[in-house]
Amino acid sequence: MTDITTQGASEASKPFDRARALAAFKLGDSTFYWLTRVSALIVLFILGGIIVSLVIGAWPAIKTYGFDFLVTRRWAPQLEPTPILGALGPIYGTLVTSFIAMLIAVPVGLGIAIFLTEFCPIRLRRPIGTAIELLAGIPSIIYGMWGFFVLAPFMTDRFMPMVIRTFEGVPVLGTIFAGPPSYLSLFNASLVLAIMILPFITAISRDVFQTVPPMLKESAYGLGCTTWEVVRNVVIPFTRAGVIGGIMLALGRALGETMAVTFIIGNSFQISGSIFAPGTTISAAIASEFAEADGLHMSALILLGLLLFVLTFIVLAAARLMLSRLEAQAGK
Amino acid sequence: MDLKNFFRAAVVAATTATLSLSAQAADITGAGATFPFPVYSKWADAYKTQTGTGLNYQSIGSGAGVKQIQARTVTFGATDAPLQAPQLEKDGLVQWPMVMGAIVLVVNVDGLKSNDLVLDGKTVGDIFLGTIRRWDDPAIKKLNPSVNLPAAPISVVRRSDGSGTTFNFTDYLSKVSPDWKAKVGTGTAVEWPVGVGARGNEGVAGNVGQTKNSIGYVEYAYAKQNNLTYAAMTNAAGKTVRASIASFQAAASNADWKAEDGFYQILTNQPGDASWPITAATFILMHKQPANKAASAEALKFFEWAFEKGDKMAEDLDYIPMPDNVVKLIKDTWAKSIVTK
């Protein structure tokens, strides 16, 4: 603004210029306002359009299968005239793989973030941090190939037989870890997913941990707290919202990841109860069968997509709800 | 953050597998079956050096090939599962067989060489149904009294994507195994009771190569190129035949091709003492009234060249060229049905 007024003063002989300049600013401002507003609205329109087209595409399947789609275990596209198609297998696989991946990635990711901000020598901080962020940049098919050629042989030949022997005959655990080991399995897919989502959790948690005011931490240390106590009672409560945000972002990725999972999960619609058995996820099922599907089969795949959409929405909504509750509590 | 995730889900749902086809300028474009991909690409290379016209063939699967030609995004479509005459009529398409091939069962069992192991249709059906679960099962032992079979579970590998190879394989199993017919049936994608799914012939070949004690089905060329062990089969006449060009050709020579019904023929379980039981033809689809007539003319020139000069190349890759009398029928059909001017 100051620049402009001096300019105006030096050309004071033309009084109309100032008004015109102001009008130009006003025009620029409102153009900018509308540009940003339209961009924001376009996002909403696209989102709405995607929902509408998903519902239209899925409509024949919704009409044919209705609620049964969610609880049917069979996936038999070859049957004439009406194939029997149910989403229970893919939903089960999606939830199980995401759950196991989170079970592994959350503690490890938070651990790395705490190490980086609290213990790590300054010299090592950048190389380790960069390495973690690079993990996020690796294309997912590379993870799939690594899982297929490196992880899977190791897991099938060494890890799984050992675990299966250990838990044989034990109720519940005996079923979860039942053999025979499969080269492509829910568990292998979960492990690869865990590695893929690790950078999200670590990078975001590290960034928010760094926002904790040093004075708070120093005070706690001054009171005689151990590092563990400082992390538990000062760092984590202070950064809760950010950490949960990072975890939810990771969960979103785990739910929707396609290529790497398709490669190593085995693409089987059967539900066996064992995590060492092959399975499938919603996105893997769509990616595998979409190209060759038609009619009801195609419509059912689109319905699967809609389900994933809804599932992700529920997860995000739950995260939001949790965050707002936490914030309300913190406010008291 | 929210919207990003919404988009992720939406993108997965809507676009993951719709592989868009970007056609190269001036070249012939085609899309479809993975089964004949090795021979089509070999022909395309040779044709390009001789004539300068390239062929851009996308091996995206039979069903996708049919969809692409129906949508007119390609000059020709290719499918392993032939369309029936009424469907061809409805879409205004012409169909003909381009080349034949064979499906073999590939196994990864230590100590076994190709054609060592003998399987019959019923046993293969039981393995893929999960009723036979171990290599030392009496049914397999009975067919192979002198073969040393491991006391290990069988890992079944099959296709995860819809596929013409699966269509021919399940068609064969439905013909020879009543159990298979009742429980699973025929289709490009079926409800597999056991096993892991891999994408494409190359995916199944890769998985069988990696997994000990596994069995899968692939097109013969993929078995050879990946140095996989394949099994001999007992055919419809009750004779044991080795997987070889001779047995594939014996099966193909029995087919009775007719132009009127779009050369609709499924070559599985053909009679004849020397016939390989799982033989299959792969088909080309083109529009009778193409939108781009020049491109269709180019494509027909390519196919004519392939029928005349491509036999040797096809045989090198263990495909079976179409018999001369069938080629003549096909050429007559082109002249009669496809408008290129």
XYZ file of C-alpha atoms in Angstrom:
673
model
C 0.000 0.000 0.000
C 2.687 2.521 0.922
C 4.360 2.061 -2.423
C 1.201 2.880 -4.189
C 0.474 6.047 -2.254
C 3.933 7.480 -2.915
C 3.458 6.740 -6.566
C 0.120 8.493 -6.439
C 1.694 11.512 -4.716
C 4.382 11.971 -7.348
C 1.722 12.121 -10.016
C -0.647 14.232 -8.006
C -1.608 16.215 -11.078
C -3.873 13.367 -12.152
C -6.418 12.982 -9.368
C -8.481 10.390 -11.215
C -5.658 7.842 -11.310
C -5.955 7.115 -7.633
C -9.606 6.280 -7.925
C -8.944 4.157 -10.933
C -6.131 2.329 -9.199
C -8.401 1.641 -6.251
C -11.095 0.366 -8.583
C -8.525 -1.868 -10.203
C -7.575 -3.277 -6.820
C -11.182 -3.865 -6.028
C -11.653 -5.701 -9.311
C -8.485 -7.731 -8.726
C -9.580 -8.567 -5.244
C -13.026 -9.693 -6.210
C -11.650 -11.673 -9.164
C -9.281 -13.422 -6.809
C -12.102 -14.021 -4.351
C -14.263 -15.577 -7.025
C -11.434 -17.620 -8.502
C -10.647 -19.216 -5.180
C -14.307 -19.661 -4.389
C -15.018 -21.325 -7.737
C -12.001 -23.607 -7.262
C -13.348 -24.639 -3.875
C -16.812 -25.226 -5.347
C -15.422 -27.262 -8.240
C -13.910 -29.642 -5.708
C -17.340 -30.089 -4.158
C -18.950 -30.581 -7.559
C -16.397 -33.194 -8.578
C -16.886 -34.991 -5.297
C -20.650 -34.897 -5.737
C -20.269 -36.046 -9.346
C -18.160 -39.003 -8.292
C -20.716 -40.032 -5.674
C -23.579 -39.690 -8.144
C -21.811 -41.664 -10.881
C -20.818 -44.364 -8.393
C -24.414 -44.698 -7.243
C -25.698 -44.794 -10.825
C -23.098 -47.416 -11.786
C -23.819 -49.461 -8.679
C -27.598 -49.202 -8.963
C -28.236 -52.524 -10.789
C -26.208 -54.339 -8.119
C -27.940 -52.460 -5.281
C -31.318 -53.373 -6.765
C -30.394 -57.035 -7.246
C -28.509 -57.783 -4.039
C -29.619 -55.055 -1.641
C -28.341 -55.431 1.895
C -27.370 -59.062 1.251
C -24.383 -57.774 -0.710
C -22.730 -56.857 2.582
C -23.167 -60.244 4.233
C -22.760 -62.680 1.315
C -19.495 -64.600 1.360
C -19.674 -65.967 -2.167
C -18.246 -64.289 -5.246
C -19.397 -66.308 -8.252
C -19.457 -64.114 -11.375
C -19.692 -67.162 -13.686
C -23.230 -68.168 -12.649
C -26.010 -67.671 -15.209
C -28.291 -65.808 -15.428
C -27.694 -63.984 -12.113
C -24.223 -64.197 -10.625
C -24.016 -64.470 -6.834
C -21.820 -61.656 -5.622
C -21.127 -60.608 -2.053
C -18.734 -58.111 -0.547
C -18.000 -59.849 2.751
C -14.671 -61.307 1.577
C -13.200 -58.028 0.307
C -14.557 -56.049 3.280
C -13.076 -58.614 5.666
C -9.716 -58.493 3.864
C -9.655 -54.692 3.802
C -10.389 -54.394 7.513
C -8.018 -57.185 8.569
C -5.050 -55.962 6.515
C -5.567 -52.337 7.581
C -5.942 -53.377 11.234
C -2.754 -55.469 11.282
C -0.868 -52.791 9.357
C -1.934 -50.150 11.903
C -1.105 -52.489 14.776
C 2.473 -52.660 13.519
C 2.948 -49.202 12.032
C 1.509 -47.017 14.824
C 3.850 -48.085 17.663
C 6.867 -48.307 15.365
C 6.111 -44.991 13.653
C 5.554 -43.165 16.942
C 8.681 -44.795 18.344
C 10.775 -43.510 15.460
C 9.278 -40.028 15.840
C 9.997 -39.960 19.572
C 13.537 -41.202 18.987
C 14.121 -38.535 16.349
C 12.881 -35.662 18.514
C 14.022 -36.739 21.973
C 17.050 -39.011 21.780
C 18.635 -38.852 18.387
C 22.039 -37.129 18.079
C 21.603 -34.021 15.920
C 23.986 -35.410 13.284
C 21.781 -38.438 12.653
C 18.477 -36.604 12.756
C 18.465 -35.410 9.158
C 19.657 -38.610 7.485
C 17.119 -40.743 9.377
C 14.332 -38.232 8.835
C 15.078 -38.036 5.120
C 15.223 -41.807 4.824
C 11.756 -42.095 6.362
C 10.372 -39.469 4.025
C 11.935 -41.248 1.052
C 9.965 -44.369 1.992
C 6.835 -42.365 1.254
C 8.116 -41.587 -2.238
C 8.631 -45.182 -3.379
C 5.984 -46.215 -5.930
C 3.618 -48.807 -4.517
C 4.336 -51.396 -7.229
C 7.938 -51.480 -6.004
C 6.673 -52.382 -2.539
C 4.550 -55.062 -4.182
C 7.515 -56.557 -6.016
C 9.679 -56.458 -2.932
C 6.909 -58.164 -0.994
C 6.599 -60.804 -3.708
C 10.243 -61.607 -4.359
C 11.899 -60.909 -1.005
C 9.440 -60.811 1.865
C 7.116 -63.634 0.772
C 9.776 -66.380 0.434
C 11.192 -65.502 3.836
C 7.781 -65.416 5.508
C 6.527 -68.640 3.895
C 9.668 -70.699 4.409
C 10.764 -69.534 7.842
C 8.430 -67.281 9.797
C 5.012 -68.817 9.114
C 5.880 -72.507 9.735
C 7.383 -71.510 13.085
C 4.323 -69.510 14.163
C 1.934 -72.209 12.911
C 3.757 -74.885 14.955
C 3.792 -72.664 18.046
C 0.068 -71.989 18.091
C -1.193 -75.321 16.750
C -4.071 -76.534 18.904
C -4.415 -73.305 20.880
C -8.007 -72.032 20.679
C -8.533 -68.777 18.725
C -4.816 -68.210 18.127
C -4.652 -71.634 16.472
C -7.274 -70.458 13.964
C -5.751 -67.033 13.368
C -2.342 -68.547 12.678
C -3.573 -71.689 10.939
C -1.587 -73.308 8.124
C -0.728 -74.179 5.484
C 1.407 -71.102 4.878
C 0.464 -69.387 1.655
C 2.987 -67.612 -0.493
C 0.544 -64.783 -1.007
C -1.419 -63.957 2.123
C -3.301 -61.373 4.150
C -0.390 -61.236 6.578
C 2.255 -60.508 3.922
C 0.031 -57.792 2.504
C -0.417 -56.303 5.986
C 3.351 -56.214 6.560
C 3.975 -54.412 3.280
C 1.119 -52.019 4.067
C 2.649 -51.332 7.473
C 5.932 -50.298 5.864
C 4.106 -48.169 3.304
C 2.150 -46.169 5.894
C 5.027 -45.841 8.360
C 6.382 -42.599 6.827
C 2.985 -40.883 7.188
C 2.827 -41.603 10.903
C 6.483 -40.840 11.558
C 6.818 -37.673 9.499
C 3.650 -36.073 10.850
C 4.265 -37.084 14.476
C 7.840 -35.825 14.296
C 6.698 -32.484 12.944
C 4.079 -32.029 15.655
C 6.425 -33.253 18.399
C 8.770 -30.464 17.396
C 6.051 -27.908 18.088
C 6.033 -28.710 21.820
C 7.426 -25.589 23.541
C 10.856 -26.453 24.968
C 9.878 -24.660 28.192
C 7.184 -27.248 28.911
C 9.593 -30.122 28.446
C 12.395 -28.411 30.355
C 10.018 -27.757 33.244
C 9.048 -31.398 33.382
C 12.664 -32.493 33.281
C 13.329 -29.898 36.004
C 10.732 -31.591 38.175
C 12.688 -34.817 37.807
C 10.647 -36.550 35.100
C 12.292 -39.303 33.077
C 12.265 -39.015 29.276
C 9.469 -41.585 29.133
C 7.395 -39.503 31.558
C 8.013 -36.352 29.575
C 6.930 -38.059 26.353
C 3.904 -39.642 27.976
C 2.683 -36.714 30.056
C 3.838 -33.659 28.130
C 4.681 -34.369 24.466
C 1.870 -36.769 23.554
C -0.981 -34.907 25.324
C 0.202 -31.637 23.795
C 0.304 -33.018 20.253
C -2.578 -35.484 20.407
C -4.605 -33.908 17.616
C -1.688 -33.890 15.179
C -0.674 -37.456 15.965
C -4.204 -38.755 15.466
C -4.397 -36.800 12.223
C -1.262 -38.541 10.993
C -2.579 -41.937 12.015
C -5.865 -41.330 10.198
C -4.049 -40.250 7.052
C -2.085 -43.502 7.256
C -5.269 -45.514 7.792
C -6.799 -43.840 4.757
C -3.859 -44.958 2.674
C -3.959 -48.487 4.073
C -7.664 -48.841 3.245
C -7.259 -47.672 -0.315
C -3.853 -49.046 -1.314
C -4.227 -51.077 -4.484
C -1.223 -52.096 -6.550
C 1.095 -53.433 -3.867
C -1.757 -55.320 -2.223
C -3.046 -56.850 -5.463
C 0.423 -58.197 -6.052
C 0.835 -60.053 -2.781
C -2.553 -60.721 -1.195
C -3.516 -63.696 -3.359
C -6.825 -62.303 -4.646
C -8.984 -64.987 -3.082
C -12.541 -64.191 -2.022
C -12.606 -66.998 0.543
C -12.693 -66.121 4.239
C -10.718 -68.720 6.170
C -10.060 -66.993 9.492
C -6.314 -67.523 9.176
C -4.173 -64.486 8.443
C -1.691 -66.760 6.670
C -4.304 -67.586 4.026
C -4.801 -65.625 0.812
C -7.530 -62.986 0.768
C -8.502 -59.888 -1.108
C -9.330 -56.268 -0.403
C -11.954 -54.019 -1.940
C -9.461 -52.119 -4.038
C -7.554 -55.265 -5.047
C -10.796 -56.920 -6.162
C -11.716 -53.916 -8.270
C -8.267 -53.664 -9.836
C -8.177 -57.378 -10.668
C -11.600 -57.811 -12.172
C -12.631 -54.438 -13.542
C -11.174 -54.837 -17.012
C -13.001 -58.089 -17.737
C -16.280 -57.447 -15.962
C -19.629 -56.596 -17.505
C -23.287 -56.338 -16.517
C -24.029 -57.111 -12.886
C -20.440 -58.128 -12.233
C -19.261 -54.667 -13.266
C -22.023 -53.012 -11.283
C -21.048 -55.017 -8.191
C -17.444 -53.865 -8.558
C -18.617 -50.253 -8.704
C -20.714 -50.931 -5.620
C -17.531 -52.183 -3.944
C -15.958 -48.841 -4.838
C -18.884 -47.039 -3.282
C -18.476 -49.147 -0.144
C -14.808 -48.203 0.094
C -15.870 -44.583 -0.283
C -18.337 -44.964 2.575
C -15.834 -46.880 4.699
C -13.215 -44.164 4.276
C -15.817 -41.525 5.048
C -16.813 -43.297 8.266
C -13.169 -43.589 9.331
C -12.556 -39.902 8.706
C -15.767 -38.870 10.417
C -14.884 -40.999 13.426
C -11.446 -39.389 13.533
C -13.012 -35.928 13.414
C -15.429 -36.802 16.179
C -12.629 -38.182 18.318
C -10.546 -35.065 17.775
C -13.340 -32.672 18.659
C -14.069 -34.663 21.844
C -10.402 -34.553 22.807
C -10.272 -30.838 22.151
C -13.386 -30.258 24.230
C -11.844 -32.206 27.097
C -8.572 -30.344 26.803
C -10.480 -27.070 26.966
C -11.903 -27.857 30.405
C -6.832 -33.929 4.466
C -10.440 -35.077 4.272
C -10.817 -34.306 0.645
C -7.544 -35.934 -0.224
C -8.814 -39.125 1.259
C -12.163 -38.839 -0.396
C -10.366 -38.484 -3.663
C -8.179 -41.418 -3.005
C -11.220 -43.570 -2.463
C -12.993 -42.110 -5.425
C -10.058 -42.545 -7.736
C -9.649 -46.134 -6.646
C -13.301 -46.793 -7.205
C -13.709 -45.116 -10.495
C -10.491 -45.415 -12.387
C -8.064 -47.976 -10.980
C -8.441 -50.549 -13.623
C -9.822 -48.625 -16.553
C -6.604 -48.715 -18.464
C -6.868 -45.941 -20.937
C -5.577 -46.640 -24.363
C -3.433 -44.084 -26.011
C -3.155 -44.913 -29.648
C 0.088 -44.135 -31.438
C -0.220 -42.044 -34.540
C -0.478 -43.775 -37.930
C -0.062 -47.270 -36.516
C -2.671 -50.014 -36.307
C -4.204 -50.248 -32.861
C -5.562 -53.353 -31.273
C -6.332 -54.545 -27.792
C -7.387 -57.679 -25.997
C -6.283 -61.173 -25.103
C -2.946 -61.757 -23.397
C -2.840 -65.338 -24.703
C -1.624 -64.448 -28.242
C 0.400 -61.404 -27.184
C 3.858 -62.989 -27.776
C 3.044 -63.964 -31.374
C 1.257 -60.688 -32.208
C 4.223 -58.667 -31.006
C 6.641 -60.847 -32.964
C 4.551 -60.399 -36.118
C 4.308 -56.684 -35.442
C 8.090 -56.330 -35.218
C 8.669 -58.193 -38.478
C 5.851 -56.324 -40.213
C 7.238 -52.968 -39.089
C 10.685 -53.728 -40.537
C 9.151 -54.881 -43.819
C 6.484 -52.264 -44.357
C 7.112 -49.438 -41.908
C 3.627 -49.786 -40.471
C 3.630 -50.427 -36.749
C 1.104 -52.320 -34.677
C 0.226 -51.099 -31.209
C -1.304 -54.072 -29.433
C -2.324 -53.773 -25.787
C -2.662 -57.097 -24.030
C -5.281 -56.037 -21.544
C -7.414 -59.169 -21.489
C -10.127 -60.631 -23.696
C -13.120 -58.974 -22.067
C -11.440 -55.587 -22.198
C -10.570 -56.201 -25.845
C -14.219 -56.859 -26.665
C -15.222 -53.727 -24.772
C -12.654 -51.593 -26.578
C -13.777 -52.719 -30.035
C -17.421 -52.206 -29.088
C -16.490 -48.689 -27.995
C -14.559 -48.254 -31.262
C -11.424 -47.037 -29.484
C -9.281 -49.564 -31.373
C -9.121 -50.871 -34.935
C -9.413 -54.478 -33.856
C -10.197 -56.354 -30.693
C -8.823 -59.736 -29.722
C -10.515 -62.332 -27.561
C -9.955 -65.935 -26.516
C -13.616 -66.433 -25.659
C -15.407 -66.128 -29.020
C -18.631 -64.137 -29.260
C -21.724 -65.990 -30.455
C -23.315 -65.064 -33.763
C -26.282 -63.043 -32.342
C -23.914 -60.874 -30.304
C -21.703 -60.286 -33.361
C -24.771 -59.303 -35.353
C -25.896 -56.874 -32.658
C -22.532 -55.108 -32.447
C -21.909 -55.174 -36.204
C -18.709 -57.152 -35.766
C -16.842 -59.705 -37.848
C -14.987 -62.453 -36.003
C -12.354 -64.915 -37.129
C -9.703 -67.140 -35.528
C -6.189 -65.774 -35.949
C -3.990 -68.441 -34.455
C -4.346 -71.420 -32.151
C -2.529 -72.384 -29.025
C -2.613 -74.726 -26.112
C -3.004 -74.394 -22.383
C -0.705 -76.505 -20.250
C -0.566 -77.228 -16.534
C 2.681 -75.955 -15.084
C 4.043 -77.369 -11.848
C 6.910 -76.514 -9.540
C 7.896 -79.796 -7.914
C 11.529 -80.623 -7.216
C 12.949 -83.316 -9.460
C 10.173 -83.291 -12.046
C 10.866 -82.561 -15.691
C 8.339 -81.555 -18.351
C 5.968 -84.357 -19.395
C 7.146 -86.504 -16.422
C 3.926 -85.952 -14.555
C 0.689 -87.248 -16.103
C -2.666 -85.705 -15.198
C -6.175 -86.340 -16.424
C -9.105 -83.939 -16.553
C -10.871 -85.282 -13.493
C -7.739 -85.073 -11.333
C -6.988 -81.545 -12.499
C -10.601 -80.636 -11.697
C -10.263 -82.102 -8.202
C -6.989 -80.249 -7.591
C -8.563 -76.930 -8.602
C -11.681 -77.773 -6.550
C -9.541 -78.445 -3.491
C -10.722 -82.065 -3.124
C -7.191 -83.251 -3.901
C -4.948 -81.246 -1.609
C -1.635 -83.136 -1.520
C 0.849 -84.242 -4.148
C 0.956 -87.774 -2.737
C -2.822 -88.196 -3.111
C -3.751 -91.710 -4.354
C -5.441 -90.278 -7.461
C -2.225 -88.583 -8.626
C -0.098 -91.584 -7.592
C -2.301 -93.925 -9.618
C -1.628 -91.899 -12.782
C 2.074 -91.672 -11.947
C 3.180 -94.966 -10.396
C 6.858 -94.404 -11.174
C 7.114 -90.710 -10.286
C 8.477 -89.609 -6.930
C 5.869 -87.191 -5.547
C 6.478 -85.047 -2.460
C 4.352 -85.456 0.662
C 3.391 -81.795 0.559
C 0.255 -79.719 0.086
C -0.503 -78.457 -3.427
C -0.462 -74.667 -3.876
C -2.972 -73.813 -6.572
C -2.289 -70.709 -8.680
C -4.987 -69.348 -10.973
C -5.951 -66.084 -12.645
C -7.287 -63.182 -10.597
C -8.400 -61.187 -13.628
C -11.091 -62.281 -16.031
C -9.433 -64.123 -18.879
C -9.991 -66.085 -22.070
C -7.386 -68.567 -20.874
C -9.569 -69.168 -17.823
C -12.595 -69.492 -20.092
C -10.986 -72.295 -22.107
C -9.527 -73.979 -19.048
C -12.820 -73.973 -17.112
C -14.672 -75.036 -20.281
C -12.389 -78.060 -20.451
C -12.874 -78.872 -16.766
C -16.653 -78.551 -17.125
C -16.552 -81.049 -19.996
C -14.500 -83.644 -18.161
C -15.428 -83.200 -14.487
C -19.116 -83.303 -13.473
C -18.105 -82.018 -10.032
C -16.464 -78.984 -11.573
C -19.469 -78.331 -13.760
C -21.830 -78.496 -10.786
C -19.767 -76.490 -8.328
C -17.969 -73.915 -10.482
C -18.766 -74.008 -14.197
C -17.373 -72.078 -17.139
C -16.488 -68.414 -17.320
C -13.797 -65.822 -17.906
C -13.857 -65.236 -14.124
C -15.190 -67.937 -11.806
C -15.631 -68.608 -8.108
C -12.381 -70.401 -7.315
C -12.728 -72.673 -4.289
C -8.983 -72.701 -3.530
C -5.731 -71.101 -4.525
C -4.183 -67.716 -5.004
C -4.994 -65.417 -7.900
C -2.330 -63.846 -10.094
C -2.739 -61.307 -12.844
C -2.258 -62.450 -16.431
C -0.508 -65.499 -17.901
C 2.782 -63.904 -16.865
C 1.538 -63.504 -13.289
C 0.567 -67.172 -13.016
C 3.882 -68.228 -14.588
C 5.769 -65.979 -12.155
C 3.896 -67.289 -9.138
C 4.355 -70.941 -10.057
C 8.042 -70.274 -10.673
C 8.361 -68.748 -7.208
C 6.226 -71.145 -5.185
C 7.378 -74.664 -4.317
C 4.829 -77.459 -4.884
C 2.509 -75.225 -6.862
C 0.391 -75.876 -9.940
C -1.120 -73.397 -12.381
C -2.396 -73.165 -15.947
C -0.826 -70.983 -18.622
C -0.576 -70.711 -22.349
C 2.202 -73.026 -23.634
C 4.427 -70.173 -24.877
C 4.517 -68.686 -21.359
C 5.475 -72.062 -19.884
C 8.338 -72.386 -22.356
C 9.607 -68.834 -22.055
C 9.672 -69.059 -18.262
C 11.311 -72.511 -18.314
C 8.499 -74.002 -16.279
C 7.822 -77.709 -15.915
C 4.589 -78.796 -17.587
C 2.564 -81.964 -17.274
C 1.432 -84.512 -19.862
C -2.340 -85.066 -20.074
C -4.733 -87.915 -20.689
C -7.037 -86.893 -23.555
C -10.643 -87.613 -24.520
C -9.602 -90.861 -26.228
C -7.995 -92.025 -22.991
C -4.480 -91.785 -24.395
C -1.647 -89.971 -22.637
C -0.255 -87.173 -24.783
C 2.803 -85.005 -24.299
C 2.511 -81.262 -24.646
C 4.017 -80.654 -28.075
C 3.286 -78.987 -31.382
C 2.218 -82.351 -32.810
C -0.447 -82.950 -30.169
C -1.697 -79.342 -30.397
C -1.982 -79.606 -34.176
C -3.803 -82.907 -33.946
C -6.491 -81.259 -31.818
C -6.808 -78.251 -34.108
C -7.176 -80.330 -37.251
C -10.387 -81.807 -35.865
C -12.241 -78.511 -35.703
C -15.073 -77.803 -38.118
C -14.909 -74.082 -38.826
C -17.891 -72.203 -40.237
C -17.859 -68.573 -41.314
C -21.636 -68.147 -40.805
C -21.470 -68.377 -37.036
C -18.361 -66.195 -36.697
C -16.060 -69.249 -36.668
C -17.409 -69.996 -33.195
C -15.433 -73.024 -32.000
C -14.173 -74.084 -28.626
C -11.369 -76.546 -29.147
C -11.193 -78.187 -25.731
C -11.482 -81.954 -25.251
C -11.341 -82.744 -28.973
C -11.455 -86.409 -30.060
C -8.476 -88.160 -31.615
C -5.751 -90.347 -30.154
C -3.049 -87.707 -30.468
C -5.105 -84.616 -29.573
C -3.942 -82.305 -26.790
C -7.045 -81.837 -24.617
C -6.853 -78.106 -23.802
C -6.378 -76.438 -27.159
C -7.794 -73.002 -27.891
C -8.143 -70.608 -30.757
C -7.825 -66.890 -30.280
C -10.061 -64.555 -32.231
C -9.965 -61.138 -33.869
C -12.944 -58.778 -33.907
C -13.437 -55.908 -36.348
C -16.326 -53.680 -37.278
C -18.196 -54.343 -40.504
C -18.602 -50.593 -40.918
C -15.416 -49.160 -39.409
C -15.361 -45.482 -38.473
C -11.822 -45.195 -39.787
C -11.792 -47.202 -43.041
C -8.141 -46.507 -43.836
C -7.034 -47.910 -40.477
C -9.150 -51.029 -40.976
C -7.669 -51.546 -44.436
C -4.192 -51.327 -42.901
C -5.155 -53.823 -40.215
C -6.496 -56.303 -42.795
C -3.258 -55.937 -44.768
C -1.384 -56.844 -41.606
C -3.562 -59.901 -40.938
C -3.221 -61.051 -44.542
C 0.537 -60.714 -44.260
C 0.465 -62.633 -40.960
C -1.499 -65.504 -42.520
C 0.935 -65.656 -45.457
C 4.286 -65.009 -43.828
C 3.703 -65.456 -40.114
C 3.315 -69.229 -39.806
C 6.977 -69.908 -39.130
C 7.164 -67.190 -36.486
C 4.035 -68.528 -34.813
C 5.438 -72.050 -34.753
C 8.684 -70.770 -33.258
C 6.616 -69.566 -30.313
C 4.639 -72.823 -30.207
C 1.418 -71.459 -31.583
C -0.467 -73.386 -34.239
C -1.114 -71.527 -37.501
C -4.616 -71.739 -38.991
C -4.992 -74.422 -41.703
C -4.975 -73.057 -45.283
C -8.592 -73.953 -46.013
C -9.701 -71.937 -42.955
C -7.558 -68.985 -43.995
C -9.327 -69.003 -47.342
C -12.716 -68.917 -45.617
C -11.528 -66.027 -43.456
C -10.335 -63.999 -46.456
C -13.659 -64.533 -48.188
C -15.386 -63.238 -45.081
C -13.255 -60.081 -45.074
C -14.052 -59.349 -48.709
C -17.752 -59.960 -48.116
C -18.330 -58.221 -44.805
C -15.831 -55.488 -44.012
C -16.254 -52.162 -45.758
C -12.867 -50.554 -46.225
C -13.634 -48.158 -49.045
